[in-house]
Amino acid sequence: MVIDLKTRTVGNVKVPSPGFGGMGLSNVYGPANDEESKEVLRHAIKIGCTFWDTADIYGSGHNEELIGAVLKEGDNRSKVFLATKFGNVFDPVTKKSTGQVRGDATYIRECIDASIKRLGTTPDLYYQHRVDPKVSLEETFGTLEQLRKEGKFKYIGMSEPSAETLRKATKIAKIDALQIEYSPWTPDIETNGLLDACRELNIPIIAYSPLGRGFLTGRYKSFEELDPSDRRRQHPRFSKEHFDSNMQIVDKLSAIASKRNVTPAQLALAWVAAQGTDIIPIPGTKSIARLDENWASRDVALTDEDFKEIRAAVDGFKAGGNRYPEQQMKAIGI
Ligand SMILES: NC(=O)c1ccc[n+]([C@@H]2O[C@H](COP(=O)([O-])OP(=O)(O)OC[C@H]3O[C@@H](n4cnc5c(N)ncnc54)[C@H](OP(=O)(O)O)[C@@H]3O)[C@@H](O)[C@H]2O)c1
């Protein structure tokens, strides 16, 4: 079956796919340059790639400020569907993550006001970045529902909950989006209940790290290539221990991509988007050329044969290493 890759619905809004993930613009995957990043964001608006994702923790406020600066230009704000997140705590003075997760009412109220200030606008979609097990879902989602009524945002999302928590949260507030890692090397939602729950509850899936944080593009050949400041150096899948064995899936996907005359990045994005009209990949890049390349994935029509080959590669592979460093693994699937 041929599936449209270009338009998706979040809440009652039609959004373009793929979206754009802003995290890398705040020195997370090696150094970024603000003026170049703004050019990338302006280019995204120009080509119509206007479903944007940020979070307060990305660069400890920096990412929201950067995005806010571009949204203030001309009528840019009206063109973008904007999502941000709260829940991963950072120290506003040192700008360092504290490693804590908070979902209490006082904290959420502080966070949304701080995000609105940095963005210079209210976001359309507000996600809980990680579930806080110390706080009742009634408190977190009751507060979010109240804030929505106050006009601070239109839609509520969750990121990285368990399927059970997602289901419980929908009894307290209307959940309009689930953001979760999904890609050919992270098909976990297909078997951990989240995909089923979203389909049953009619919640779209915002697929983050759809390029496997860049690994699936085939661009990196070794751990050493990563900048010393690059956070992926702490990610087990990029470690020296697992790097080479994880290249197996890259080699398989690259071979399929080359037969189809597309890049491995385009193949991965087209595959993720083709898994359902409810799935939206949000790749990130610091480069206009790579943004264009990723945007063109919406024109890649994979054939039945392609799907069969990619599925065989996905099912025949088990990534070496966890998705996150040990400490961060404790905050997912709660
Ligand atoms: N909810 C969560 O917990 C969570 C977690 C992680 C990410 N996210 C969101 O999801 C977004 C995307 O995820 P991500 O940034 O982790 O990973 P990603 O989109 O899978 O990959 C980004 C990496 O791939 C590289 N890249 C992008 N396009 C490329 C291409 N065509 N060819 C070669 N390399 C390419 C980028 O490098 P260049 O920049 O040099 O192009 C960057 O290093 C983030 O920006 C963030 O908004 C959410």
Coordinates of C-alpha atoms and ligand atoms in Angstrom, one line a residue:
M1 CA 0.0 0.0 0.0
V2 CA 1.3 3.5 -0.9
I3 CA 1.1 5.8 2.1
D4 CA 1.3 9.6 1.9
L5 CA 4.5 10.7 3.7
K6 CA 3.9 14.4 3.6
T7 CA 1.1 15.5 5.8
R8 CA 0.1 14.4 9.3
T9 CA -2.4 15.5 11.9
V10 CA -1.6 16.6 15.5
G11 CA -4.6 17.6 17.6
N12 CA -6.8 19.0 14.8
V13 CA -3.9 20.7 12.9
K14 CA -2.4 19.4 9.7
V15 CA 1.4 19.4 10.0
P16 CA 4.1 18.7 7.4
S17 CA 6.3 15.7 7.7
P18 CA 9.2 15.3 8.3
G19 CA 9.4 17.8 11.1
F20 CA 12.6 19.4 12.4
G21 CA 14.3 18.6 15.7
G22 CA 16.2 21.5 17.2
M23 CA 18.4 19.8 19.8
G24 CA 21.6 19.6 17.8
L25 CA 21.6 23.4 17.4
S26 CA 22.6 23.8 21.0
N27 CA 26.0 22.1 21.1
V28 CA 24.6 18.6 22.0
Y29 CA 26.2 16.7 19.1
G30 CA 29.4 18.8 19.0
P31 CA 29.7 22.6 18.5
A32 CA 27.0 24.6 16.8
N33 CA 27.0 28.2 15.5
D34 CA 24.0 30.4 16.2
E35 CA 24.1 32.4 13.0
E36 CA 24.4 29.2 10.9
S37 CA 21.6 27.6 13.0
K38 CA 19.3 30.6 12.4
E39 CA 19.9 30.2 8.7
V40 CA 19.0 26.5 8.9
L41 CA 15.7 27.5 10.7
R42 CA 14.9 30.2 8.2
H43 CA 15.5 27.7 5.4
A44 CA 13.2 25.2 7.1
I45 CA 10.4 27.8 7.0
K46 CA 11.2 28.5 3.3
I47 CA 10.8 24.9 2.2
G48 CA 7.8 24.3 4.4
C49 CA 9.4 22.1 7.1
T50 CA 7.5 23.8 9.8
F51 CA 6.7 21.2 12.5
W52 CA 9.4 22.2 15.0
D53 CA 10.6 20.5 18.2
T54 CA 12.6 21.9 21.1
A55 CA 12.8 21.5 24.9
D56 CA 13.7 23.8 27.8
I57 CA 16.7 21.4 28.6
Y58 CA 18.3 21.7 25.1
G59 CA 21.2 24.0 25.9
S60 CA 19.4 24.9 29.1
G61 CA 17.2 27.4 27.5
H62 CA 19.5 28.2 24.6
N63 CA 17.5 26.2 22.0
E64 CA 14.2 27.9 22.9
E65 CA 15.8 31.3 22.7
L66 CA 17.4 30.6 19.3
I67 CA 14.1 29.3 17.9
G68 CA 12.3 32.2 19.5
A69 CA 14.6 34.7 17.8
V70 CA 13.8 33.2 14.4
L71 CA 10.0 33.0 15.1
K72 CA 10.0 36.7 15.9
E73 CA 11.2 37.6 12.4
G74 CA 8.3 38.7 10.1
D75 CA 5.3 36.4 10.2
N76 CA 7.4 33.3 10.9
R77 CA 5.4 32.4 14.1
S78 CA 2.2 31.9 12.1
K79 CA 4.0 29.4 9.8
V80 CA 5.3 27.0 12.5
F81 CA 3.7 24.4 14.6
L82 CA 5.9 24.6 17.7
A83 CA 6.5 22.0 20.4
T84 CA 8.5 22.2 23.5
K85 CA 9.0 20.2 26.7
F86 CA 9.5 20.4 30.4
G87 CA 10.6 17.8 33.1
N88 CA 14.4 17.5 32.8
V89 CA 15.7 19.9 35.4
F90 CA 18.6 22.3 34.8
D91 CA 20.2 24.9 36.9
P92 CA 19.4 28.3 35.4
V93 CA 22.7 29.8 36.7
T94 CA 25.2 27.1 35.9
K95 CA 23.2 26.0 32.8
K96 CA 23.9 22.4 33.8
S97 CA 21.4 19.5 33.9
T98 CA 20.8 18.4 37.5
G99 CA 19.9 14.9 36.3
Q100 CA 16.5 15.3 38.1
V101 CA 13.0 14.9 36.7
R102 CA 10.2 17.0 38.1
G103 CA 6.5 16.9 37.3
D104 CA 4.9 18.7 40.2
A105 CA 2.4 21.6 39.7
T106 CA 4.7 24.4 41.0
Y107 CA 7.5 23.3 38.7
I108 CA 5.3 22.9 35.6
R109 CA 3.9 26.4 36.1
E110 CA 7.4 27.9 36.4
C111 CA 8.6 26.0 33.4
I112 CA 5.8 26.9 31.0
D113 CA 6.2 30.6 31.9
A114 CA 10.0 30.4 31.4
S115 CA 9.6 28.7 28.0
I116 CA 7.0 31.2 26.8
K117 CA 9.4 34.0 27.8
R118 CA 12.4 32.4 25.9
L119 CA 10.3 31.5 22.9
G120 CA 8.5 34.9 22.9
T121 CA 5.3 33.0 22.1
T122 CA 3.1 30.2 23.5
P123 CA 4.0 26.8 22.1
D124 CA 1.3 24.8 20.3
L125 CA 2.3 21.5 21.9
Y126 CA 3.7 21.0 25.4
Y127 CA 5.3 17.7 26.3
Q128 CA 6.2 16.1 29.6
H129 CA 9.8 15.1 28.7
R130 CA 10.1 12.4 31.3
V131 CA 7.6 11.0 33.7
D132 CA 8.3 11.9 37.4
P133 CA 7.5 8.8 39.4
K134 CA 7.5 10.9 42.7
V135 CA 4.4 12.8 41.6
S136 CA 0.9 11.5 40.9
L137 CA -0.3 11.5 37.3
E138 CA -3.4 13.4 38.6
E139 CA -1.1 16.3 39.7
T140 CA 1.0 16.4 36.5
F141 CA -1.8 16.0 34.0
G142 CA -4.4 17.9 36.0
T143 CA -2.0 20.8 36.0
L144 CA -1.3 20.5 32.3
E145 CA -5.1 20.4 31.5
Q146 CA -5.6 23.5 33.6
L147 CA -2.7 25.3 31.9
R148 CA -4.2 24.4 28.5
K149 CA -7.5 25.9 29.6
E150 CA -5.5 29.0 30.6
G151 CA -4.3 29.3 27.0
K152 CA -0.6 28.5 27.7
F153 CA -0.6 25.9 24.9
K154 CA -3.1 24.0 22.8
Y155 CA -2.0 20.4 23.0
I156 CA -0.4 18.1 25.6
G157 CA 2.2 15.4 24.8
M158 CA 4.2 12.8 26.6
S159 CA 7.7 11.5 25.9
E160 CA 9.1 8.1 26.9
P161 CA 6.4 6.9 29.2
S162 CA 5.5 3.2 29.5
A163 CA 2.3 2.2 27.6
E164 CA 0.6 1.7 31.0
T165 CA 1.4 5.3 32.1
L166 CA 0.3 6.7 28.8
R167 CA -3.1 4.9 29.1
K168 CA -3.5 6.2 32.7
A169 CA -2.6 9.7 31.7
T170 CA -5.3 9.8 29.0
K171 CA -7.9 9.3 31.7
I172 CA -6.8 12.6 33.3
A173 CA -6.0 14.8 30.3
K174 CA -6.4 14.6 26.6
I175 CA -3.0 13.5 25.3
D176 CA -2.4 14.7 21.7
A177 CA 1.0 13.3 20.9
L178 CA 3.6 10.7 22.0
Q179 CA 7.2 11.5 21.4
I180 CA 9.4 8.5 21.4
E181 CA 12.6 7.1 19.8
Y182 CA 11.7 5.2 16.6
S183 CA 14.0 4.2 13.8
P184 CA 15.3 1.0 12.0
W185 CA 17.7 0.3 14.9
T186 CA 15.1 1.2 17.6
P187 CA 11.9 -0.4 16.6
D188 CA 11.0 -1.0 20.3
I189 CA 7.6 0.6 20.2
E190 CA 6.4 -2.2 17.9
T191 CA 6.8 -4.7 20.7
N192 CA 6.6 -2.8 24.0
G193 CA 2.9 -1.8 23.8
L194 CA 3.3 1.8 22.9
L195 CA 2.4 1.6 19.2
D196 CA -0.7 -0.5 20.0
A197 CA -1.7 1.9 22.8
C198 CA -1.3 5.0 20.5
R199 CA -3.3 3.3 17.7
E200 CA -6.1 2.4 20.1
L201 CA -6.1 5.8 21.7
N202 CA -5.7 7.7 18.4
I203 CA -2.5 9.4 19.5
P204 CA 0.1 10.3 16.8
I205 CA 3.7 9.3 17.3
I206 CA 6.4 11.8 17.0
A207 CA 9.5 9.7 16.1
Y208 CA 12.6 11.2 17.6
S209 CA 16.2 10.3 16.6
P210 CA 14.8 8.8 13.4
L211 CA 18.4 8.7 12.0
G212 CA 19.7 7.0 15.1
R213 CA 21.3 10.2 16.2
G214 CA 23.1 10.2 12.8
F215 CA 24.5 6.7 13.1
L216 CA 22.1 5.3 10.4
T217 CA 23.2 7.8 7.8
G218 CA 26.5 6.0 7.5
R219 CA 28.4 9.2 8.0
Y220 CA 30.3 8.2 11.0
K221 CA 32.9 5.4 10.7
S222 CA 34.3 5.3 14.2
F223 CA 33.9 6.6 17.7
E224 CA 37.0 8.8 17.3
E225 CA 35.3 10.9 14.7
L226 CA 32.9 12.4 17.3
D227 CA 33.9 15.7 18.7
P228 CA 35.2 15.5 22.3
S229 CA 32.2 17.6 23.4
D230 CA 29.7 15.4 21.5
R231 CA 27.2 13.8 23.9
R232 CA 27.0 10.7 21.7
R233 CA 30.4 9.7 23.2
Q234 CA 28.5 8.8 26.3
H235 CA 25.9 6.8 24.4
P236 CA 26.6 3.1 24.6
R237 CA 25.6 2.4 20.9
F238 CA 28.3 4.8 19.8
S239 CA 30.9 3.4 22.2
K240 CA 34.1 1.7 21.0
E241 CA 32.7 -1.6 22.3
H242 CA 29.6 -1.5 20.1
F243 CA 30.3 0.8 17.2
D244 CA 31.6 -1.7 14.7
S245 CA 29.0 -4.4 15.3
N246 CA 26.3 -1.7 15.1
M247 CA 27.6 -0.9 11.6
Q248 CA 26.0 -4.1 10.4
I249 CA 22.6 -2.5 10.0
V250 CA 24.1 0.6 8.4
D251 CA 25.7 -1.5 5.8
K252 CA 22.4 -3.3 5.0
L253 CA 20.4 -0.1 4.8
S254 CA 23.1 1.6 2.7
A255 CA 23.0 -1.2 0.2
I256 CA 19.2 -0.9 -0.2
A257 CA 19.5 2.9 -0.4
S258 CA 22.1 2.8 -3.1
K259 CA 19.9 0.4 -5.2
R260 CA 17.1 2.9 -4.9
N261 CA 19.3 5.9 -5.6
V262 CA 18.5 7.6 -2.3
T263 CA 20.8 8.3 0.7
P264 CA 20.7 6.1 3.8
A265 CA 19.2 9.1 5.7
Q266 CA 16.4 9.4 3.2
L267 CA 15.7 5.6 3.3
A268 CA 15.5 5.7 7.1
L269 CA 13.2 8.7 7.2
A270 CA 10.9 7.4 4.4
W271 CA 10.7 4.0 6.2
V272 CA 9.8 5.6 9.5
A273 CA 7.1 7.8 8.0
A274 CA 5.7 4.9 6.0
Q275 CA 5.0 2.9 9.1
G276 CA 1.7 4.8 9.5
T277 CA -0.2 7.9 8.7
D278 CA 0.1 8.6 12.5
I279 CA 3.9 8.7 12.5
I280 CA 6.0 11.8 12.1
P281 CA 9.8 11.7 12.1
I282 CA 11.6 14.8 13.4
P283 CA 15.2 14.6 12.2
G284 CA 17.7 17.2 13.3
T285 CA 20.6 18.8 11.4
K286 CA 22.9 21.9 11.6
S287 CA 23.2 21.9 7.8
I288 CA 21.0 23.4 5.1
A289 CA 22.1 20.8 2.6
R290 CA 21.3 17.9 5.0
L291 CA 17.9 19.6 5.8
D292 CA 17.1 19.6 2.1
E293 CA 18.2 16.0 1.8
N294 CA 16.0 15.0 4.7
W295 CA 13.1 17.0 3.5
A296 CA 13.3 15.2 0.1
S297 CA 12.7 11.9 1.9
R298 CA 9.0 12.7 1.7
D299 CA 9.2 12.1 -2.1
V300 CA 10.8 8.6 -1.7
A301 CA 8.2 6.0 -2.6
L302 CA 9.5 2.7 -1.2
T303 CA 8.4 -0.4 -3.0
D304 CA 7.0 -3.6 -1.5
E305 CA 10.4 -5.2 -2.2
D306 CA 12.1 -2.3 -0.3
F307 CA 9.8 -2.8 2.7
K308 CA 10.6 -6.5 2.7
E309 CA 14.3 -5.9 2.6
I310 CA 14.3 -3.2 5.2
R311 CA 12.1 -5.2 7.5
A312 CA 14.4 -8.2 7.2
A313 CA 17.3 -5.9 8.2
V314 CA 15.4 -4.4 11.1
D315 CA 14.2 -7.8 12.4
G316 CA 17.5 -9.5 11.9
F317 CA 19.4 -6.9 14.0
K318 CA 19.7 -6.2 17.7
A319 CA 21.6 -3.0 18.5
G320 CA 24.6 -3.4 20.8
G321 CA 24.3 -1.1 23.8
N322 CA 21.4 0.7 25.5
R323 CA 19.7 3.7 23.9
Y324 CA 21.0 5.9 26.7
P325 CA 23.8 6.0 29.3
E326 CA 22.9 4.1 32.5
Q327 CA 21.6 7.0 34.5
Q328 CA 19.3 8.2 31.8
M329 CA 18.0 4.7 31.1
K330 CA 16.4 4.9 34.6
A331 CA 14.1 7.8 33.4
I332 CA 12.5 6.0 30.5
G333 CA 9.6 3.6 30.3
I334 CA 8.1 4.7 33.6
Ligands
LIG1 N1 12.0 13.3 23.5 C1 13.2 13.0 23.7 O1 13.7 12.5 24.8 C2 14.2 13.3 22.6 C3 15.5 12.7 22.6 C4 16.4 13.0 21.5 C5 15.9 13.8 20.5 N2 14.7 14.4 20.5 C6 14.3 15.3 19.4 O2 14.4 14.6 18.2 C7 15.2 15.4 17.3 C8 16.0 14.5 16.4 O3 16.8 13.6 17.1 P1 18.3 13.6 17.1 O4 18.8 15.0 16.8 O5 18.7 13.0 18.4 O6 18.8 12.6 16.1 P2 18.6 12.3 14.5 O7 17.7 13.3 13.9 O8 18.3 10.9 14.4 O9 20.1 12.6 14.0 C9 20.7 13.8 14.0 C10 22.2 13.6 13.7 O10 22.2 13.2 12.3 C11 23.0 14.0 11.5 N3 22.3 14.2 10.2 C12 21.1 14.7 10.0 N4 20.7 14.5 8.7 C13 21.7 13.9 8.1 C14 22.0 13.5 6.8 N5 21.0 13.7 5.8 N6 23.1 12.9 6.5 C15 24.1 12.7 7.4 N7 23.9 13.1 8.7 C16 22.8 13.7 9.1 C17 23.1 15.3 12.2 O11 24.3 16.0 12.0 P3 24.4 17.5 11.4 O12 23.7 18.3 12.4 O13 25.8 17.7 11.3 O14 23.7 17.4 10.1 C18 23.0 14.9 13.7 O15 24.3 14.6 14.2 C19 16.1 16.2 18.3 O16 16.6 17.4 17.6 C20 15.1 16.6 19.3 O17 14.2 17.7 19.0 C21 13.8 14.1 21.5

